[in-house]
Amino acid sequence: MDRQFQKDQGFGSIRNSRDPGGDLPVGEVSLASVFSLVLRVLYGRRAAVPEADIPDVAQDAILRLLKWKEKHPEKAGSMTMAEWGSYTAKTAHNEINRSFSNRKRKCEVPIDEASLMSPPTAEGSSNAEMVSLVGNVWQETCKLSLYQRRALLLNSPDLVIYFIEFGINEAEIVASLDISNEQWLDILERLPLSDVEIAAIARSHKNDRDPGAATRAIRKARFDARRKLGRLRK
């Protein structure tokens, strides 16, 4: 993306009033920084998007951000750097999922997180029913142990996006993981985390001498979490 595109689209006009940690002034958000963040998310999910498609998906994500900014200029202008970075990363994840769906491919996971959100009806459900369903899944997720929540959510960007899209406040998700906003912003760029990365967060209080045992424990916790949430569909 050349400088003319940046100038014409006016991404530099997005100005944030304070930094993630307080009320210190911050500079303008450049297209280059947005593009860099989008690319980090895309390359972090290479299993879901072919490398050859990354430029197109990145462009679609940025165009979607531009349209949102033009539609909501006041909200965009009042966002903190952390909020804008979080929203940019979520938009990139959504664009990956959209591209993934268009190619009619499915992520290879033991259980499809999206199925947890799909009610067992042939004709689907209304948005209100989906909000209710997602709310129920969220309540059950909150009943999981912290260890299980981390093992599940930090490996499941689709599930996180479902929660946010259907009314669960992002701050609630961050609180449920017992991490700081700064940690969340960093994690959001890299979702899904590997089991090794999750273990470093979920088992930081333990001196794991056997990395293999630590990752197996994370996988078991995630399996148990999915099994518990899967009961909602029965």
mmCIF file of C-alpha atoms in Angstrom:
data_model
loop_
_atom_site.group_PDB
_atom_site.id
_atom_site.type_symbol
_atom_site.label_atom_id
_atom_site.label_comp_id
_atom_site.label_asym_id
_atom_site.label_seq_id
_atom_site.Cartn_x
_atom_site.Cartn_y
_atom_site.Cartn_z
ATOM 1 C CA MET A 1 0.000 0.000 0.000
ATOM 2 C CA ASP A 2 1.585 3.233 -1.160
ATOM 3 C CA ARG A 3 1.706 6.638 0.479
ATOM 4 C CA GLN A 4 -1.004 7.980 -1.802
ATOM 5 C CA PHE A 5 -3.396 5.314 -0.523
ATOM 6 C CA GLN A 6 -2.498 6.246 3.045
ATOM 7 C CA LYS A 7 -3.038 9.934 2.358
ATOM 8 C CA ASP A 8 -6.310 9.437 0.493
ATOM 9 C CA GLN A 9 -7.814 7.135 3.099
ATOM 10 C CA GLY A 10 -6.819 9.381 5.973
ATOM 11 C CA PHE A 11 -5.894 6.701 8.485
ATOM 12 C CA GLY A 12 -3.551 9.225 10.061
ATOM 13 C CA SER A 13 -6.563 11.250 11.142
ATOM 14 C CA ILE A 14 -7.372 8.691 13.808
ATOM 15 C CA ARG A 15 -6.044 10.302 16.958
ATOM 16 C CA ASN A 16 -6.220 8.789 20.405
ATOM 17 C CA SER A 17 -6.561 10.877 23.507
ATOM 18 C CA ARG A 18 -4.546 8.706 25.872
ATOM 19 C CA ASP A 19 -2.292 5.689 26.011
ATOM 20 C CA PRO A 20 -3.376 2.211 27.260
ATOM 21 C CA GLY A 21 -2.211 2.939 30.758
ATOM 22 C CA GLY A 22 -3.608 6.369 31.472
ATOM 23 C CA ASP A 23 -4.138 9.850 30.056
ATOM 24 C CA LEU A 24 -0.782 10.505 28.404
ATOM 25 C CA PRO A 25 -1.104 11.904 24.869
ATOM 26 C CA VAL A 26 -0.261 9.577 22.006
ATOM 27 C CA GLY A 27 0.416 10.159 18.342
ATOM 28 C CA GLU A 28 -1.689 9.462 15.321
ATOM 29 C CA VAL A 29 -2.356 5.921 14.180
ATOM 30 C CA SER A 30 -0.636 5.425 10.832
ATOM 31 C CA LEU A 31 -1.734 3.078 8.094
ATOM 32 C CA ALA A 32 1.671 1.431 8.333
ATOM 33 C CA SER A 33 1.127 0.498 11.984
ATOM 34 C CA VAL A 34 -2.372 -0.814 11.256
ATOM 35 C CA PHE A 35 -1.112 -2.822 8.287
ATOM 36 C CA SER A 36 1.726 -4.223 10.407
ATOM 37 C CA LEU A 37 -0.688 -5.384 13.113
ATOM 38 C CA VAL A 38 -3.032 -6.965 10.565
ATOM 39 C CA LEU A 39 -0.127 -8.848 8.986
ATOM 40 C CA ARG A 40 1.062 -10.117 12.383
ATOM 41 C CA VAL A 41 -2.388 -11.562 13.019
ATOM 42 C CA LEU A 42 -2.567 -13.114 9.546
ATOM 43 C CA TYR A 43 0.852 -14.712 9.737
ATOM 44 C CA GLY A 44 0.016 -15.941 13.222
ATOM 45 C CA ARG A 45 -2.884 -17.902 11.735
ATOM 46 C CA ARG A 46 -1.175 -19.273 8.639
ATOM 47 C CA ALA A 47 -2.990 -22.578 9.130
ATOM 48 C CA ALA A 48 -6.271 -20.813 8.371
ATOM 49 C CA VAL A 49 -5.219 -18.696 5.409
ATOM 50 C CA PRO A 50 -2.841 -19.650 2.562
ATOM 51 C CA GLU A 51 0.210 -17.418 2.418
ATOM 52 C CA ALA A 52 -0.666 -16.460 -1.165
ATOM 53 C CA ASP A 53 -4.004 -15.070 0.076
ATOM 54 C CA ILE A 54 -2.555 -12.985 2.914
ATOM 55 C CA PRO A 55 -2.188 -9.728 0.894
ATOM 56 C CA ASP A 56 -5.811 -9.882 -0.268
ATOM 57 C CA VAL A 57 -7.149 -10.743 3.182
ATOM 58 C CA ALA A 58 -5.044 -7.963 4.728
ATOM 59 C CA GLN A 59 -6.412 -5.454 2.229
ATOM 60 C CA ASP A 60 -9.993 -6.566 2.915
ATOM 61 C CA ALA A 61 -9.426 -6.187 6.658
ATOM 62 C CA ILE A 62 -8.001 -2.682 6.286
ATOM 63 C CA LEU A 63 -10.792 -1.589 3.945
ATOM 64 C CA ARG A 64 -13.293 -2.849 6.496
ATOM 65 C CA LEU A 65 -11.531 -0.802 9.190
ATOM 66 C CA LEU A 66 -11.610 2.268 6.965
ATOM 67 C CA LYS A 67 -15.330 1.907 6.330
ATOM 68 C CA TRP A 68 -15.960 1.505 10.061
ATOM 69 C CA LYS A 69 -13.855 4.601 10.810
ATOM 70 C CA GLU A 70 -15.773 6.645 8.244
ATOM 71 C CA LYS A 71 -19.087 5.479 9.678
ATOM 72 C CA HIS A 72 -18.104 6.064 13.319
ATOM 73 C CA PRO A 73 -15.589 8.962 13.281
ATOM 74 C CA GLU A 74 -16.286 10.149 16.832
ATOM 75 C CA LYS A 75 -15.930 6.699 18.348
ATOM 76 C CA ALA A 76 -12.772 5.994 16.335
ATOM 77 C CA GLY A 77 -11.274 9.310 17.384
ATOM 78 C CA SER A 78 -11.851 8.691 21.082
ATOM 79 C CA MET A 79 -10.382 5.179 21.177
ATOM 80 C CA THR A 80 -7.193 4.536 23.123
ATOM 81 C CA MET A 81 -4.224 2.905 21.432
ATOM 82 C CA ALA A 82 -5.039 -0.338 23.242
ATOM 83 C CA GLU A 83 -8.683 -0.217 22.173
ATOM 84 C CA TRP A 84 -7.801 0.509 18.560
ATOM 85 C CA GLY A 85 -5.178 -2.237 18.494
ATOM 86 C CA SER A 86 -7.661 -4.691 19.979
ATOM 87 C CA TYR A 87 -10.344 -3.728 17.464
ATOM 88 C CA THR A 88 -7.878 -3.997 14.579
ATOM 89 C CA ALA A 89 -6.789 -7.467 15.664
ATOM 90 C CA LYS A 90 -10.404 -8.617 16.015
ATOM 91 C CA THR A 91 -11.194 -7.291 12.547
ATOM 92 C CA ALA A 92 -8.243 -9.211 11.127
ATOM 93 C CA HIS A 93 -9.378 -12.408 12.852
ATOM 94 C CA ASN A 94 -12.895 -11.920 11.492
ATOM 95 C CA GLU A 95 -11.566 -11.408 7.964
ATOM 96 C CA ILE A 96 -9.551 -14.612 8.253
ATOM 97 C CA ASN A 97 -12.652 -16.488 9.354
ATOM 98 C CA ARG A 98 -14.655 -14.968 6.501
ATOM 99 C CA SER A 99 -12.021 -15.993 3.956
ATOM 100 C CA PHE A 100 -11.772 -19.408 5.568
ATOM 101 C CA SER A 101 -15.539 -19.885 5.327
ATOM 102 C CA ASN A 102 -15.657 -18.730 1.728
ATOM 103 C CA ARG A 103 -13.190 -21.434 0.784
ATOM 104 C CA LYS A 104 -15.417 -23.933 2.575
ATOM 105 C CA ARG A 105 -12.595 -25.205 4.703
ATOM 106 C CA LYS A 106 -12.750 -26.135 8.375
ATOM 107 C CA CYS A 107 -10.153 -25.796 11.109
ATOM 108 C CA GLU A 108 -8.823 -29.135 12.284
ATOM 109 C CA VAL A 109 -9.602 -29.135 16.003
ATOM 110 C CA PRO A 110 -10.950 -31.938 18.236
ATOM 111 C CA ILE A 111 -14.278 -30.124 18.457
ATOM 112 C CA ASP A 112 -15.477 -27.232 16.351
ATOM 113 C CA GLU A 113 -15.937 -24.217 18.614
ATOM 114 C CA ALA A 114 -18.506 -22.848 16.190
ATOM 115 C CA SER A 115 -20.668 -25.916 16.794
ATOM 116 C CA LEU A 116 -20.965 -24.910 20.439
ATOM 117 C CA MET A 117 -22.797 -21.836 19.192
ATOM 118 C CA SER A 118 -25.026 -23.607 16.681
ATOM 119 C CA PRO A 119 -28.409 -24.601 18.094
ATOM 120 C CA PRO A 120 -29.575 -28.109 17.082
ATOM 121 C CA THR A 121 -32.249 -26.913 14.655
ATOM 122 C CA ALA A 122 -32.464 -27.416 10.926
ATOM 123 C CA GLU A 123 -33.398 -23.853 10.064
ATOM 124 C CA GLY A 124 -31.094 -21.947 12.410
ATOM 125 C CA SER A 125 -32.177 -19.357 14.917
ATOM 126 C CA SER A 126 -32.894 -15.665 15.269
ATOM 127 C CA ASN A 127 -30.272 -13.223 16.466
ATOM 128 C CA ALA A 128 -32.024 -13.003 19.847
ATOM 129 C CA GLU A 129 -31.798 -16.763 20.238
ATOM 130 C CA MET A 130 -28.120 -16.667 19.315
ATOM 131 C CA VAL A 131 -27.479 -13.973 21.914
ATOM 132 C CA SER A 132 -29.224 -16.137 24.503
ATOM 133 C CA LEU A 133 -27.300 -19.234 23.435
ATOM 134 C CA VAL A 134 -23.947 -17.460 23.515
ATOM 135 C CA GLY A 135 -24.846 -16.036 26.918
ATOM 136 C CA ASN A 136 -25.483 -19.550 28.226
ATOM 137 C CA VAL A 137 -22.177 -20.803 26.811
ATOM 138 C CA TRP A 138 -20.407 -17.832 28.401
ATOM 139 C CA GLN A 139 -21.970 -18.555 31.800
ATOM 140 C CA GLU A 140 -20.776 -22.148 31.598
ATOM 141 C CA THR A 141 -17.344 -20.987 30.463
ATOM 142 C CA CYS A 142 -17.114 -18.813 33.567
ATOM 143 C CA LYS A 143 -17.843 -21.896 35.690
ATOM 144 C CA LEU A 144 -14.757 -23.631 34.315
ATOM 145 C CA SER A 145 -11.567 -23.404 36.320
ATOM 146 C CA LEU A 146 -9.184 -20.581 35.420
ATOM 147 C CA TYR A 147 -6.793 -23.212 34.089
ATOM 148 C CA GLN A 148 -9.471 -24.652 31.783
ATOM 149 C CA ARG A 149 -10.610 -21.220 30.592
ATOM 150 C CA ARG A 150 -7.088 -20.283 29.634
ATOM 151 C CA ALA A 151 -6.472 -23.620 27.918
ATOM 152 C CA LEU A 152 -9.677 -23.193 25.906
ATOM 153 C CA LEU A 153 -9.956 -19.491 25.082
ATOM 154 C CA LEU A 154 -6.295 -18.803 24.372
ATOM 155 C CA ASN A 155 -6.410 -21.528 21.729
ATOM 156 C CA SER A 156 -9.842 -20.643 20.307
ATOM 157 C CA PRO A 157 -10.030 -17.243 18.553
ATOM 158 C CA ASP A 158 -13.309 -18.221 16.882
ATOM 159 C CA LEU A 159 -14.950 -18.759 20.257
ATOM 160 C CA VAL A 160 -13.622 -15.442 21.579
ATOM 161 C CA ILE A 161 -14.973 -13.658 18.501
ATOM 162 C CA TYR A 162 -18.373 -15.327 18.919
ATOM 163 C CA PHE A 163 -18.550 -14.093 22.502
ATOM 164 C CA ILE A 164 -17.690 -10.517 21.536
ATOM 165 C CA GLU A 165 -19.990 -10.447 18.491
ATOM 166 C CA PHE A 166 -22.971 -11.601 20.537
ATOM 167 C CA GLY A 167 -22.733 -9.232 23.456
ATOM 168 C CA ILE A 168 -20.031 -10.433 25.843
ATOM 169 C CA ASN A 169 -17.898 -7.463 26.846
ATOM 170 C CA GLU A 170 -14.245 -7.872 25.978
ATOM 171 C CA ALA A 171 -13.310 -6.675 29.462
ATOM 172 C CA GLU A 172 -15.234 -9.645 30.884
ATOM 173 C CA ILE A 173 -13.215 -12.029 28.735
ATOM 174 C CA VAL A 174 -9.950 -10.454 29.858
ATOM 175 C CA ALA A 175 -11.068 -10.640 33.496
ATOM 176 C CA SER A 176 -12.039 -14.297 33.097
ATOM 177 C CA LEU A 177 -8.486 -15.059 31.965
ATOM 178 C CA ASP A 178 -6.989 -13.108 34.894
ATOM 179 C CA ILE A 179 -4.539 -11.211 32.703
ATOM 180 C CA SER A 180 -3.788 -7.508 32.251
ATOM 181 C CA ASN A 181 -5.048 -5.406 29.355
ATOM 182 C CA GLU A 182 -1.474 -5.100 28.107
ATOM 183 C CA GLN A 183 -1.079 -8.883 28.122
ATOM 184 C CA TRP A 184 -4.390 -9.268 26.308
ATOM 185 C CA LEU A 185 -3.412 -6.850 23.548
ATOM 186 C CA ASP A 186 -0.215 -8.803 22.966
ATOM 187 C CA ILE A 187 -2.041 -12.151 23.083
ATOM 188 C CA LEU A 188 -4.791 -10.991 20.732
ATOM 189 C CA GLU A 189 -2.240 -10.417 17.987
ATOM 190 C CA ARG A 190 -0.988 -14.003 18.293
ATOM 191 C CA LEU A 191 -4.158 -16.054 18.742
ATOM 192 C CA PRO A 192 -4.393 -18.966 18.729
ATOM 193 C CA LEU A 193 -1.544 -19.518 21.163
ATOM 194 C CA SER A 194 0.351 -22.786 21.077
ATOM 195 C CA ASP A 195 0.088 -25.148 24.027
ATOM 196 C CA VAL A 196 3.634 -24.189 25.002
ATOM 197 C CA GLU A 197 2.663 -20.495 25.079
ATOM 198 C CA ILE A 198 -0.517 -21.227 27.027
ATOM 199 C CA ALA A 199 1.427 -23.304 29.539
ATOM 200 C CA ALA A 200 3.798 -20.374 30.098
ATOM 201 C CA ILE A 201 0.779 -18.277 31.125
ATOM 202 C CA ALA A 202 -1.410 -20.844 32.861
ATOM 203 C CA ARG A 203 1.437 -22.597 34.689
ATOM 204 C CA SER A 204 3.686 -19.609 35.381
ATOM 205 C CA HIS A 205 3.630 -20.447 39.092
ATOM 206 C CA LYS A 206 4.988 -23.929 38.444
ATOM 207 C CA ASN A 207 8.539 -24.981 37.699
ATOM 208 C CA ASP A 208 7.854 -27.287 34.787
ATOM 209 C CA ARG A 209 10.897 -29.420 34.151
ATOM 210 C CA ASP A 210 9.034 -31.504 31.593
ATOM 211 C CA PRO A 211 7.624 -29.287 28.796
ATOM 212 C CA GLY A 212 5.884 -32.299 27.307
ATOM 213 C CA ALA A 213 3.945 -32.932 30.505
ATOM 214 C CA ALA A 214 2.963 -29.260 30.678
ATOM 215 C CA THR A 215 1.536 -29.212 27.151
ATOM 216 C CA ARG A 216 -0.284 -32.496 27.754
ATOM 217 C CA ALA A 217 -1.878 -30.953 30.830
ATOM 218 C CA ILE A 218 -3.035 -27.981 28.739
ATOM 219 C CA ARG A 219 -4.534 -30.260 26.087
ATOM 220 C CA LYS A 220 -6.358 -32.279 28.739
ATOM 221 C CA ALA A 221 -7.732 -29.117 30.348
ATOM 222 C CA ARG A 222 -8.981 -27.914 26.957
ATOM 223 C CA PHE A 223 -10.558 -31.296 26.217
ATOM 224 C CA ASP A 224 -12.341 -31.277 29.577
ATOM 225 C CA ALA A 225 -13.557 -27.709 28.977
ATOM 226 C CA ARG A 226 -14.960 -28.572 25.546
ATOM 227 C CA ARG A 227 -16.643 -31.644 26.938
ATOM 228 C CA LYS A 228 -18.376 -29.603 29.642
ATOM 229 C CA LEU A 229 -19.536 -26.951 27.178
ATOM 230 C CA GLY A 230 -20.636 -29.625 24.743
ATOM 231 C CA ARG A 231 -23.229 -30.800 27.263
ATOM 232 C CA LEU A 232 -25.223 -27.646 26.513
ATOM 233 C CA ARG A 233 -26.204 -29.156 23.178
ATOM 234 C CA LYS A 234 -27.652 -32.306 24.690
#
